[in-house]
PDB file of C-alpha atoms and ligand atoms in Angstrom:
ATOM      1  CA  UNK F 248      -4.469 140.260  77.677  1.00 85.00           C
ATOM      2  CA  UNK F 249      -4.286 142.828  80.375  1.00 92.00           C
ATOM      3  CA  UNK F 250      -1.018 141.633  81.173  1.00 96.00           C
ATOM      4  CA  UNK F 251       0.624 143.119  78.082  1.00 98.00           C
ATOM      5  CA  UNK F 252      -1.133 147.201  78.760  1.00 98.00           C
ATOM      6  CA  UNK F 253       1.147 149.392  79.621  1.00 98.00           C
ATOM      7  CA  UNK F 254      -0.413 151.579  82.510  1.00 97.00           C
ATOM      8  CA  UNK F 255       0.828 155.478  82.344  1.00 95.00           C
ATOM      9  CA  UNK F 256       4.069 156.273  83.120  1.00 88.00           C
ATOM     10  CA  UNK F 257       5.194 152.531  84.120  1.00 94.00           C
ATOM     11  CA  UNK F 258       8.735 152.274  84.419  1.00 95.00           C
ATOM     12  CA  UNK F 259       9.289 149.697  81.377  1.00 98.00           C
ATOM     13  CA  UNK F 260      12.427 147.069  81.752  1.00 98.00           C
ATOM     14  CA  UNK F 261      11.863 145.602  78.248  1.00 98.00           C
ATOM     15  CA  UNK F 262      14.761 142.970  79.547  1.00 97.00           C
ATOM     16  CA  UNK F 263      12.068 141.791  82.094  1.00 97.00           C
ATOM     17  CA  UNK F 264       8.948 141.095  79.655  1.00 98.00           C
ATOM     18  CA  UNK F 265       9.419 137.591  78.215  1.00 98.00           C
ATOM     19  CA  UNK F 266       9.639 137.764  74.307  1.00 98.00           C
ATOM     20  CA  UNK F 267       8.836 134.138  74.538  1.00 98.00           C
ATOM     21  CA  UNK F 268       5.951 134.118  76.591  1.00 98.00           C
ATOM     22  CA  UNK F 269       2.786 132.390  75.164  1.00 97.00           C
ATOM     23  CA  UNK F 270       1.058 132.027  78.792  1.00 94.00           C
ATOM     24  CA  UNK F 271      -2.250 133.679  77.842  1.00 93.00           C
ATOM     25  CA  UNK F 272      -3.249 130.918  75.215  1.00 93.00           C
ATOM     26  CA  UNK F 273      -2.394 127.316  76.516  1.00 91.00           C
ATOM     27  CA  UNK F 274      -3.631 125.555  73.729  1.00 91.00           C
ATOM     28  CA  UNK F 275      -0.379 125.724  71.453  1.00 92.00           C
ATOM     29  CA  UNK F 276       0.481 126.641  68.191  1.00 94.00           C
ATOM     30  CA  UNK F 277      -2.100 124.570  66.635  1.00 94.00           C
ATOM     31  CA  UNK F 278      -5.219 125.912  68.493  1.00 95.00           C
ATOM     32  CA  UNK F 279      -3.908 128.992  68.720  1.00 95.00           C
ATOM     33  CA  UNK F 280      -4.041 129.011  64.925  1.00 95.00           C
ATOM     34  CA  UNK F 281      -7.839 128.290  65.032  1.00 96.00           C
ATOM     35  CA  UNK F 282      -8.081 130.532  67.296  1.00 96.00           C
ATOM     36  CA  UNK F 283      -6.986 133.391  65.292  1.00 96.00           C
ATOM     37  CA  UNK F 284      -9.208 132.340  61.907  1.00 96.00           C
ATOM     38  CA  UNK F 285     -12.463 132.522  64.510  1.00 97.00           C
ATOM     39  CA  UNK F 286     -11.223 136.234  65.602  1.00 97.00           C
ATOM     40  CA  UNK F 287     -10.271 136.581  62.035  1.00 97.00           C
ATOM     41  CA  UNK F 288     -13.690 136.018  61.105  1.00 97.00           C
ATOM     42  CA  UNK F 289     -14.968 138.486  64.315  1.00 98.00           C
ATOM     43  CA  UNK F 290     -13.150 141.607  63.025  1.00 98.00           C
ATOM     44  CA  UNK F 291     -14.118 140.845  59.292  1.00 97.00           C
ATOM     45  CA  UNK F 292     -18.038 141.976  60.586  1.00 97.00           C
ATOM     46  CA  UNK F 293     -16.941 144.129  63.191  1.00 98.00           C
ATOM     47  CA  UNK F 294     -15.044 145.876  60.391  1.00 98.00           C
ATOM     48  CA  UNK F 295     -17.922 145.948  58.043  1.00 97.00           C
ATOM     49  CA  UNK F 296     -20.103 147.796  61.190  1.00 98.00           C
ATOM     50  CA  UNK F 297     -17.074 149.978  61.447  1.00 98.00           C
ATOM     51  CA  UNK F 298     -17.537 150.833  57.354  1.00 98.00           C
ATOM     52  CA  UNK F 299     -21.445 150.652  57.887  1.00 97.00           C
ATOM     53  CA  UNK F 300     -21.950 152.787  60.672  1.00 98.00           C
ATOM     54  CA  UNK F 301     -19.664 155.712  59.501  1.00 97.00           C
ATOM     55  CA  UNK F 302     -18.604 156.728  63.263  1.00 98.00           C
ATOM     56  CA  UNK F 303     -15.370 155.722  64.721  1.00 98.00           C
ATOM     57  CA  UNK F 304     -11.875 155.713  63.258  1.00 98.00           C
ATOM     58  CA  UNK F 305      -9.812 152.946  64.018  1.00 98.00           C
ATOM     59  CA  UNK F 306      -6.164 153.681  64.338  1.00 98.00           C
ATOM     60  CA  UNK F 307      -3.336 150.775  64.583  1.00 98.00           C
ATOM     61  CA  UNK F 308       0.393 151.631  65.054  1.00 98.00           C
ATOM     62  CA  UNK F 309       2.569 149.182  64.785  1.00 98.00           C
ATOM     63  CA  UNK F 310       6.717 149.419  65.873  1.00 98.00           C
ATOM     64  CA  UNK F 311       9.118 147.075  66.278  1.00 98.00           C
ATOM     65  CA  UNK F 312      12.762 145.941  65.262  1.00 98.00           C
ATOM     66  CA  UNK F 313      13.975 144.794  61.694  1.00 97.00           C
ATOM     67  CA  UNK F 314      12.150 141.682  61.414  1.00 98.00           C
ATOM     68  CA  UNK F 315       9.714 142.261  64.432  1.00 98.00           C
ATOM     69  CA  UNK F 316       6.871 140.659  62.722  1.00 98.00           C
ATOM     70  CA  UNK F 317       5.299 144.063  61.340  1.00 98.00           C
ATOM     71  CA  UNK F 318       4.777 142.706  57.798  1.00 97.00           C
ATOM     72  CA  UNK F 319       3.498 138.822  59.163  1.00 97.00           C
ATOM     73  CA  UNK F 320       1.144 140.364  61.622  1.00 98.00           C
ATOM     74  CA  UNK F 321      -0.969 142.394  58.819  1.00 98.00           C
ATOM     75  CA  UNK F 322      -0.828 139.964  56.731  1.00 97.00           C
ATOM     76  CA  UNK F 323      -1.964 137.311  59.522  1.00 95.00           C
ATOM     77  CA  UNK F 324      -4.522 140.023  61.806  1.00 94.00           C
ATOM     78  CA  UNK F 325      -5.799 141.302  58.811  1.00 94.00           C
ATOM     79  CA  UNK F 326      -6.765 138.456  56.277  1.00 92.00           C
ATOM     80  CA  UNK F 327     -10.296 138.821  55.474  1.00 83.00           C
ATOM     81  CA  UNK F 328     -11.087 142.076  56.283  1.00 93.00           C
ATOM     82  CA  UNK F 329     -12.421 144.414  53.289  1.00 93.00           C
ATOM     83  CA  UNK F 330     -10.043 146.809  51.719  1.00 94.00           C
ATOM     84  CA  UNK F 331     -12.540 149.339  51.303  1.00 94.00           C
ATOM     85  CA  UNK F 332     -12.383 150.636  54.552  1.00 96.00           C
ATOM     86  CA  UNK F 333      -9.088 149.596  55.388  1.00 97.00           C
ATOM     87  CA  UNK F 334      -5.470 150.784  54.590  1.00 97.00           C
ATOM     88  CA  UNK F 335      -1.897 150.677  55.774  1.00 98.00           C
ATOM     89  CA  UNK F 336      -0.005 153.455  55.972  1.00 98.00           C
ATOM     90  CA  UNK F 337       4.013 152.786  55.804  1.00 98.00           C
ATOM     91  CA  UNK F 338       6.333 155.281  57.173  1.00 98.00           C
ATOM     92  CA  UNK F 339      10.011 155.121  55.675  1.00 98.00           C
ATOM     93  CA  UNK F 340      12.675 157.704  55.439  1.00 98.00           C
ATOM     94  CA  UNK F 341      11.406 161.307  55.470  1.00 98.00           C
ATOM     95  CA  UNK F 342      11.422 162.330  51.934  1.00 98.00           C
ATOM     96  CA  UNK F 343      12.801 165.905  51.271  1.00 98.00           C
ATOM     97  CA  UNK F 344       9.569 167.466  51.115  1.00 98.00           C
ATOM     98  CA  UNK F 345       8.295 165.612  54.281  1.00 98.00           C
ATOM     99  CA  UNK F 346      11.662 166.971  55.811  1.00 98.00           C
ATOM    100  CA  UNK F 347      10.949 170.630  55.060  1.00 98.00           C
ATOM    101  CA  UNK F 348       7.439 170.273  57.231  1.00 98.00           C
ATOM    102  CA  UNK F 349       6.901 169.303  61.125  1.00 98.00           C
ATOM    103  CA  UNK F 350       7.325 165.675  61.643  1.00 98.00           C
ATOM    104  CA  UNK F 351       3.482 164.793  61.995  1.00 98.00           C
ATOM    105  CA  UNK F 352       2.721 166.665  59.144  1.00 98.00           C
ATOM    106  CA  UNK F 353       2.791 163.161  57.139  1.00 98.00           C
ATOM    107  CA  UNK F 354       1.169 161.709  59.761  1.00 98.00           C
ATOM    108  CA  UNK F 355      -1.460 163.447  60.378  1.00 98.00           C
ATOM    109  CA  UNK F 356      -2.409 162.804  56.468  1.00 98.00           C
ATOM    110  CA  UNK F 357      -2.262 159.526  57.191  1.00 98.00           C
ATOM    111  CA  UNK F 358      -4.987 158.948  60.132  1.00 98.00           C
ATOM    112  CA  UNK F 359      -8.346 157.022  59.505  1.00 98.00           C
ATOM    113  CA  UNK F 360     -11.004 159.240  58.416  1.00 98.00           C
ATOM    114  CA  UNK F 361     -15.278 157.977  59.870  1.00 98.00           C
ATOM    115  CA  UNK F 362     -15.497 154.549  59.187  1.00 98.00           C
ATOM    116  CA  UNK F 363     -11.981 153.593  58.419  1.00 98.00           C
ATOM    117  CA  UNK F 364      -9.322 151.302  60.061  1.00 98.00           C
ATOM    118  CA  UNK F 365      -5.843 152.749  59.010  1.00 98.00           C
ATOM    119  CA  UNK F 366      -2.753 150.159  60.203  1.00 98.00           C
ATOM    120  CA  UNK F 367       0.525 152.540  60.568  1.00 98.00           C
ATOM    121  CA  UNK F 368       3.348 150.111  59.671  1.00 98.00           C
ATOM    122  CA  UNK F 369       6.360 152.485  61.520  1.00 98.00           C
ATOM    123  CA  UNK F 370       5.150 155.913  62.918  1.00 98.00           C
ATOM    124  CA  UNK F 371       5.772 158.815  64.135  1.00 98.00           C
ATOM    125  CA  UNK F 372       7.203 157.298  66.692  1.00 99.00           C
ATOM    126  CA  UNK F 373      10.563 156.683  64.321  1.00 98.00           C
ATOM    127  CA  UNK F 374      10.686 160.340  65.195  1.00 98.00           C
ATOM    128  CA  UNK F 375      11.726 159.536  68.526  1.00 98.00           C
ATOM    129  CA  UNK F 376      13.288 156.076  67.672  1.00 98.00           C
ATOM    130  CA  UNK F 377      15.570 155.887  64.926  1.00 98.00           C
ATOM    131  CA  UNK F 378      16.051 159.762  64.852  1.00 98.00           C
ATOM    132  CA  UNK F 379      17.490 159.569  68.725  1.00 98.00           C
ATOM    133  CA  UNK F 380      19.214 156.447  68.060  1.00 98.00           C
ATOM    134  CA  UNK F 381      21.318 158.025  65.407  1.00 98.00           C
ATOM    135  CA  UNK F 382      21.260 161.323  66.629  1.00 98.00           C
ATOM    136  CA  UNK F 383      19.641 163.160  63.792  1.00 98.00           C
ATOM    137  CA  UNK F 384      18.463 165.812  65.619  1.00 98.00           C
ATOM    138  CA  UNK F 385      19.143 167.184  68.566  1.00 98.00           C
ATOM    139  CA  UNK F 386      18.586 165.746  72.211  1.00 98.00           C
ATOM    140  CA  UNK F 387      16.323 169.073  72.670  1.00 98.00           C
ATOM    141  CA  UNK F 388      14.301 168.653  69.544  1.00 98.00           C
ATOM    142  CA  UNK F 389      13.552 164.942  70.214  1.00 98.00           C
ATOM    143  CA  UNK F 390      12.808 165.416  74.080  1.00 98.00           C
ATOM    144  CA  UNK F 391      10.247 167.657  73.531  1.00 98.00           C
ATOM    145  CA  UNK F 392       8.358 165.501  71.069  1.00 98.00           C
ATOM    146  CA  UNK F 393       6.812 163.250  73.785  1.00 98.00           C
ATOM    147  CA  UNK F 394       4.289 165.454  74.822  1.00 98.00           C
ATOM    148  CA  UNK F 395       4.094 166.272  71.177  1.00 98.00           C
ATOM    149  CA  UNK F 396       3.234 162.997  70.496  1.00 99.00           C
ATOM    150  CA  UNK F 397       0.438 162.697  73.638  1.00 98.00           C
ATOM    151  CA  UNK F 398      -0.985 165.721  72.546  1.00 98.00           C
ATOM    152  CA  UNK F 399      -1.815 165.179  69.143  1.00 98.00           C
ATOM    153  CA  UNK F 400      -2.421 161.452  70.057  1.00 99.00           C
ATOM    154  CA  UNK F 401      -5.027 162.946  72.616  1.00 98.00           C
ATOM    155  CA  UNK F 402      -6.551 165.455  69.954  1.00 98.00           C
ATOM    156  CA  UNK F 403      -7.152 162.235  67.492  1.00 98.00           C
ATOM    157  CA  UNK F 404      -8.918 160.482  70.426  1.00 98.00           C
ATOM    158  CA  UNK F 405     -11.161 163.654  71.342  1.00 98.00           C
ATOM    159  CA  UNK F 406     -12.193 163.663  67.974  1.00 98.00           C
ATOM    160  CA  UNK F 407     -13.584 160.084  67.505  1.00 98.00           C
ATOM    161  CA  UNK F 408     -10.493 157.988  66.395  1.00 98.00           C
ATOM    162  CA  UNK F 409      -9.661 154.548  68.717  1.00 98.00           C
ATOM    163  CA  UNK F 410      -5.943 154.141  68.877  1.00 99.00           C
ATOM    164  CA  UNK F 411      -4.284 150.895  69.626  1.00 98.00           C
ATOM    165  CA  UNK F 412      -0.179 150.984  69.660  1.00 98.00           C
ATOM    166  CA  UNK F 413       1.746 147.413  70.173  1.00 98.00           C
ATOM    167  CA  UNK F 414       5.264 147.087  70.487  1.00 98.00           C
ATOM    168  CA  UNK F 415       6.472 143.504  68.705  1.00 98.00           C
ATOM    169  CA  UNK F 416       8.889 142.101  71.351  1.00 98.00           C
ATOM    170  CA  UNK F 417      11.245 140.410  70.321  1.00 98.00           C
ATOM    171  CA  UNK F 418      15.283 139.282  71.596  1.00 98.00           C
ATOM    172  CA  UNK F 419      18.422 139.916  69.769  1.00 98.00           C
ATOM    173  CA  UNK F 420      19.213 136.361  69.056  1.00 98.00           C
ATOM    174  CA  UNK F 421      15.261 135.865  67.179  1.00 98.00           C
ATOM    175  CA  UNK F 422      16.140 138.543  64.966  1.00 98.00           C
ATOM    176  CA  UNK F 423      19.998 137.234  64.243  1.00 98.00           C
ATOM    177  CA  UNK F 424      17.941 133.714  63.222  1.00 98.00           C
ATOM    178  CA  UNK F 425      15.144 136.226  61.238  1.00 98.00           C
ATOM    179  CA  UNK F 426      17.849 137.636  59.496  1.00 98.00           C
ATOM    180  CA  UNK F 427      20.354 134.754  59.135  1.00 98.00           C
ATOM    181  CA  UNK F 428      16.339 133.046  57.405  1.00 97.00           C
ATOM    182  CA  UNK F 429      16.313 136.310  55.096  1.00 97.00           C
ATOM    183  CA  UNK F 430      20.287 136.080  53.611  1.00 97.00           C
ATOM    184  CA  UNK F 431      19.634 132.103  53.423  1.00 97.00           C
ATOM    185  CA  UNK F 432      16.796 132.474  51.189  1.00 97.00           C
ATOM    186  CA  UNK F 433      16.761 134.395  47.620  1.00 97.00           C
ATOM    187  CA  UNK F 434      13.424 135.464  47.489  1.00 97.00           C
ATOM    188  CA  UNK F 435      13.357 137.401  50.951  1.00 96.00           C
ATOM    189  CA  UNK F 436      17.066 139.245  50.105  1.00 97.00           C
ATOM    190  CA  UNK F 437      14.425 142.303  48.773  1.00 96.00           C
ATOM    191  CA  UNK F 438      13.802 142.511  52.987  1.00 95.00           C
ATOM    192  CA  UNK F 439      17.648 141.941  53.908  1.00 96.00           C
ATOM    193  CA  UNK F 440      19.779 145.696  53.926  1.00 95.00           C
ATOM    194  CA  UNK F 441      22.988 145.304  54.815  1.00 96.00           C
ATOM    195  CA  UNK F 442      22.228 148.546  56.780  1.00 96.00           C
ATOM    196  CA  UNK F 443      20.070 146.197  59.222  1.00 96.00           C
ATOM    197  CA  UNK F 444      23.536 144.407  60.163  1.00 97.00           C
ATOM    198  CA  UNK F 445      24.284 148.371  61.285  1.00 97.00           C
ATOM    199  CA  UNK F 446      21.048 148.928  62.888  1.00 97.00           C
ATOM    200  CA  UNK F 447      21.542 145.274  64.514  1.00 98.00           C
ATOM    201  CA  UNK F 448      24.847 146.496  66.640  1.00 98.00           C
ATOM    202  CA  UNK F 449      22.689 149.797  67.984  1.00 98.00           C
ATOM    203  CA  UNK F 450      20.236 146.955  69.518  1.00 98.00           C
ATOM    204  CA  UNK F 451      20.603 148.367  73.599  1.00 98.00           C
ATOM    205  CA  UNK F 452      20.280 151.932  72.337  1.00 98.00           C
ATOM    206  CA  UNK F 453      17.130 151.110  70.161  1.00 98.00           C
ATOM    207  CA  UNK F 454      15.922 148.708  73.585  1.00 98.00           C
ATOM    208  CA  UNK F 455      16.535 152.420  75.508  1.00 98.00           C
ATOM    209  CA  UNK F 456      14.827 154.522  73.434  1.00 98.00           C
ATOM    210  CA  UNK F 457      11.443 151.724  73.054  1.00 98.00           C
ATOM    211  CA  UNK F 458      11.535 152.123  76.835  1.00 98.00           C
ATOM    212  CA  UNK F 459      11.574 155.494  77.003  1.00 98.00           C
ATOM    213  CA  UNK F 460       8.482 155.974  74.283  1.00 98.00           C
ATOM    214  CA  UNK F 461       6.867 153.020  76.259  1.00 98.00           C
ATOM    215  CA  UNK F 462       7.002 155.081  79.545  1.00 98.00           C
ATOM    216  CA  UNK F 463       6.571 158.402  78.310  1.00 98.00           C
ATOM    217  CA  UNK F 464       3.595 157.990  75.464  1.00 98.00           C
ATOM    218  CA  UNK F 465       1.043 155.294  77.147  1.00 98.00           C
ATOM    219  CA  UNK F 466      -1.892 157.580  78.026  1.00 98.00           C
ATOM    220  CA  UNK F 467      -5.730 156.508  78.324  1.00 97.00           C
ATOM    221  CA  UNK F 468      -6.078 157.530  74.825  1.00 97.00           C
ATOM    222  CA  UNK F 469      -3.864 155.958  73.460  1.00 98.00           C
ATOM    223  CA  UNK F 470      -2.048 152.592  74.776  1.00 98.00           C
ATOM    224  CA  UNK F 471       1.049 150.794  74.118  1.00 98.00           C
ATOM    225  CA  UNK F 472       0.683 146.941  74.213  1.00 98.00           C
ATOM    226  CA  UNK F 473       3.937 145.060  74.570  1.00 98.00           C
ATOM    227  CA  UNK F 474       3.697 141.942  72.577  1.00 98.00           C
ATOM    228  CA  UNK F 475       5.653 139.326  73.218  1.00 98.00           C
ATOM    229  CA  UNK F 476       6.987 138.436  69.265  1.00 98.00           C
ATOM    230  CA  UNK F 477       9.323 135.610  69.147  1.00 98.00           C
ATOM    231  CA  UNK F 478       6.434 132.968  68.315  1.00 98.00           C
ATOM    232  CA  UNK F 479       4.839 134.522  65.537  1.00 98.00           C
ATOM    233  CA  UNK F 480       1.318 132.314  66.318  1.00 97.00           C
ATOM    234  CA  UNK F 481       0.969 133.921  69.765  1.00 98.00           C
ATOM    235  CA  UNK F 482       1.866 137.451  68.487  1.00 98.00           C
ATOM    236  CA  UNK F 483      -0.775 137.611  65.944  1.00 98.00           C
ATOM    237  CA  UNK F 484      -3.079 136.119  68.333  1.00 97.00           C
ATOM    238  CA  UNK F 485      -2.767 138.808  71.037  1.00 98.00           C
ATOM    239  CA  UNK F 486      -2.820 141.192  68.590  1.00 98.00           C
ATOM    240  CA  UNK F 487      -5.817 140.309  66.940  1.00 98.00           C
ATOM    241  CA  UNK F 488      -7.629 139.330  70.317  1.00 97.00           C
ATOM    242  CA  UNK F 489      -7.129 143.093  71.819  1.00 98.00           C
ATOM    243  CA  UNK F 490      -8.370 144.658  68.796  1.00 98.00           C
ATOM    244  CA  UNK F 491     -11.327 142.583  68.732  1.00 98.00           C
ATOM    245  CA  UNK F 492     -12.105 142.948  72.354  1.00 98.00           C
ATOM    246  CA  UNK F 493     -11.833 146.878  71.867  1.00 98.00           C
ATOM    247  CA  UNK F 494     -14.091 147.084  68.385  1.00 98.00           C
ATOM    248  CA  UNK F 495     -16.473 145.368  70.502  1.00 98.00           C
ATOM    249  CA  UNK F 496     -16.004 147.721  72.991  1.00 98.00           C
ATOM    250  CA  UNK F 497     -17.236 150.393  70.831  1.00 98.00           C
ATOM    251  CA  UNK F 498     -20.751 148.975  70.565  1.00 97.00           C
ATOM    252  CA  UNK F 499     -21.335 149.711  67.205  1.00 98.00           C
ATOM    253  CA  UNK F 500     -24.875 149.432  65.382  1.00 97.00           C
ATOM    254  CA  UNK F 501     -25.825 149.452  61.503  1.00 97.00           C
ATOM    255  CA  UNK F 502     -27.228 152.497  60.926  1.00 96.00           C
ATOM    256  CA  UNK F 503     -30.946 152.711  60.141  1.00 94.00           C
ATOM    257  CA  UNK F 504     -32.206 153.578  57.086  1.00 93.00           C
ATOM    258  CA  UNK F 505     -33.707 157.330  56.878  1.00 91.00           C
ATOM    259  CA  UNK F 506     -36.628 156.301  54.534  1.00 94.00           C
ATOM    260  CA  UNK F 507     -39.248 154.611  55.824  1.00 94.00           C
ATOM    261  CA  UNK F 508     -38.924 151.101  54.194  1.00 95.00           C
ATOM    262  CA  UNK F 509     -41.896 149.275  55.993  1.00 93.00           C
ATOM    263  CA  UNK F 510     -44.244 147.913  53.456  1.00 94.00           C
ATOM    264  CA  UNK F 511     -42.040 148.330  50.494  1.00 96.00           C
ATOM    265  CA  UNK F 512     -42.656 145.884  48.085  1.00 97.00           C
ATOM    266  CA  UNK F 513     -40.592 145.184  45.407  1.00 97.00           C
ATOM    267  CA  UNK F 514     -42.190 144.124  41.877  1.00 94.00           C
TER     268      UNK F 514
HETATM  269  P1  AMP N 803      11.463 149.141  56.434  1.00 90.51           P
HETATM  270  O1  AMP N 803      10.333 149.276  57.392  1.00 90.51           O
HETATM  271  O2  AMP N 803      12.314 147.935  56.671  1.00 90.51           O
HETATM  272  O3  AMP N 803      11.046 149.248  55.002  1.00 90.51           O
HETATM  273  O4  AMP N 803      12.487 150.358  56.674  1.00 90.51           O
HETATM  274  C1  AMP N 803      12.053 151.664  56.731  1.00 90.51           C
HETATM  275  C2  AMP N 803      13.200 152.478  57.275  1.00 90.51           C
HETATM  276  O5  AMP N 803      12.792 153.837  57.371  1.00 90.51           O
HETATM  277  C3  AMP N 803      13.615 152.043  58.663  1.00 90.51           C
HETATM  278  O6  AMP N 803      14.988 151.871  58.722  1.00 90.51           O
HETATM  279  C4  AMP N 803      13.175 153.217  59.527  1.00 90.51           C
HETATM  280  O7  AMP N 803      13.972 153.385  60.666  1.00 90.51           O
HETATM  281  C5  AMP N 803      13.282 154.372  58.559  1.00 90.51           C
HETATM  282  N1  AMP N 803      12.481 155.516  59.007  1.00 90.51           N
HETATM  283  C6  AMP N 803      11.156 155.559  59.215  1.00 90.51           C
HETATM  284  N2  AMP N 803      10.781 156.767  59.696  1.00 90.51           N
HETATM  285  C7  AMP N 803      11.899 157.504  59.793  1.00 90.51           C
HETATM  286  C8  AMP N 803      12.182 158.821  60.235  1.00 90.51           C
HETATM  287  N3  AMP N 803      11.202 159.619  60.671  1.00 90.51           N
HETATM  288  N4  AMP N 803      13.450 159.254  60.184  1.00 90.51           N
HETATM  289  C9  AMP N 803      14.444 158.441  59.746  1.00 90.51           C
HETATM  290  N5  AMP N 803      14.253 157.185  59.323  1.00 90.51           N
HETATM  291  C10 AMP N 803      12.995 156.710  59.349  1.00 90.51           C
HETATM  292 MG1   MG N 804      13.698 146.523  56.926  1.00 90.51          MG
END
């Protein structure tokens, strides 16, 4: 899955990484889907160590385009392991109050304390996204928050938390059939704003500014993974195979217990 890292300051052509690519798995959609119910099953316990061992923090960002797959790939990554412990943080629309503080301020609430795995569904990122795209703050104001962004990124790292950020990729014409699947059916219009149709004509501006934050944000502490999204299978699949590889990484142990339990018998 090393193909999907992107190294530090890579130049990123998003036009040149294959949304459709599914090379890393040759067994299909079928195995693949076995697949992902045996890694399911991995991160359930590593998640449970995670919880036991009261250590690490486990930090998952998630970004991608209206009907990128953010929603599928919790629900799909994420089946099975406990709530307690876990939690996804959504970030929409500043609120007012949000607006009147620094733009991490409601991030930084966010961020998984020891022993948690927090899933950010939309980021701080949108600060440097969907604020540039529509210009709602100035060039100057947005430029600087890239080393913002690596900064605090690299202060969360320092201080225990594992950070894992994938981009969903997907093409323009997935996300007209996405949407096109959303209108068509009545229980999915609560998904479908016509403000997406708005959002949908800003697509090489949006494909810009994920290239930019691609570029400019993947650091050793904290890496961008660009996942190729149009078969939903093979995203969650990549997904969930990089954040098992990593938890695994962390060589985690159950913690011993502090009383000396040899001998106890229980009556
Ligand atoms: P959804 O994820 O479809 O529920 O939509 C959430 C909306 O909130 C998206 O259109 C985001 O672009 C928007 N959003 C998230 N963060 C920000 C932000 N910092 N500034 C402006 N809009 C944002
Ligand atoms: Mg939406």
């Amino acid at each position: 899955m090393k193909k999907y890292l992107v190294q530090p300051d890579m130049k990123v052509k998003l036009s040149e990484w294959d949304p459709n690519d599914t090379s890393e798995f040759k067994g299909g959609k079928e195995q693949g889907q076995a697949e992902i119910e045996k890694l399911n099953h991995r991160l359930e316990e590593l998640q449970e160590l995670l919880f036991a061992e009261h250590r690490h923090k486990v930090l998952i960002v998630l970004q991608a385009m209206d009907t990128g797959g953010k929603d599928g790939a919790i629900r799909h990554v994420f089946e099975g392991v406990n709530p307690q412990g876990t939690r996804v943080a959504n970030f929409k629309a500043p609120t007012a109050e949000e607006l009147d503080h620094d733009y991490l301020w409601r991030v930084h609430r966010q961020v998984p304390a020891k022993g948690e795995l927090v899933i950010f569904n939309r980021s701080h990122y949108e600060d440097v996204l969907v604020v540039r795209v529509h210009n709602l703050v100035p060039r100057e104001v947005w430029e600087t928050r890239f080393d913002q962004i690596n900064e605090f990124e690299e202060m969360l790292a320092e201080t225990g938390t594992t950070i894992l950020k994938f981009y969903l990729h997907i093409d323009k014409d997935e996300q007209k059939e996405r949407l096109q699947a959303r209108l068509d059916d009545p229980n999915k219009h609560w998904k479908f704003r016509l403000g997406d149709l708005e959002e949908r004509k800003l697509w090489s501006e949006y494909m810009q500014a994920y290239e930019d934050v691609l570029k400019k944000t993947s650091t050793d502490a904290a890496p961008w993974f660009i996942v190729p999204a149009n078969h939903k299978w093979y995203r969650d699949l990549v997904i969930s195979t990089i954040l098992v590889n990593t938890l695994e990484g962390l060589k985690m142990k159950y913690p011993e217990s502090a009383e000396n339990l040899a001998g106890v018998v229980i009556e």
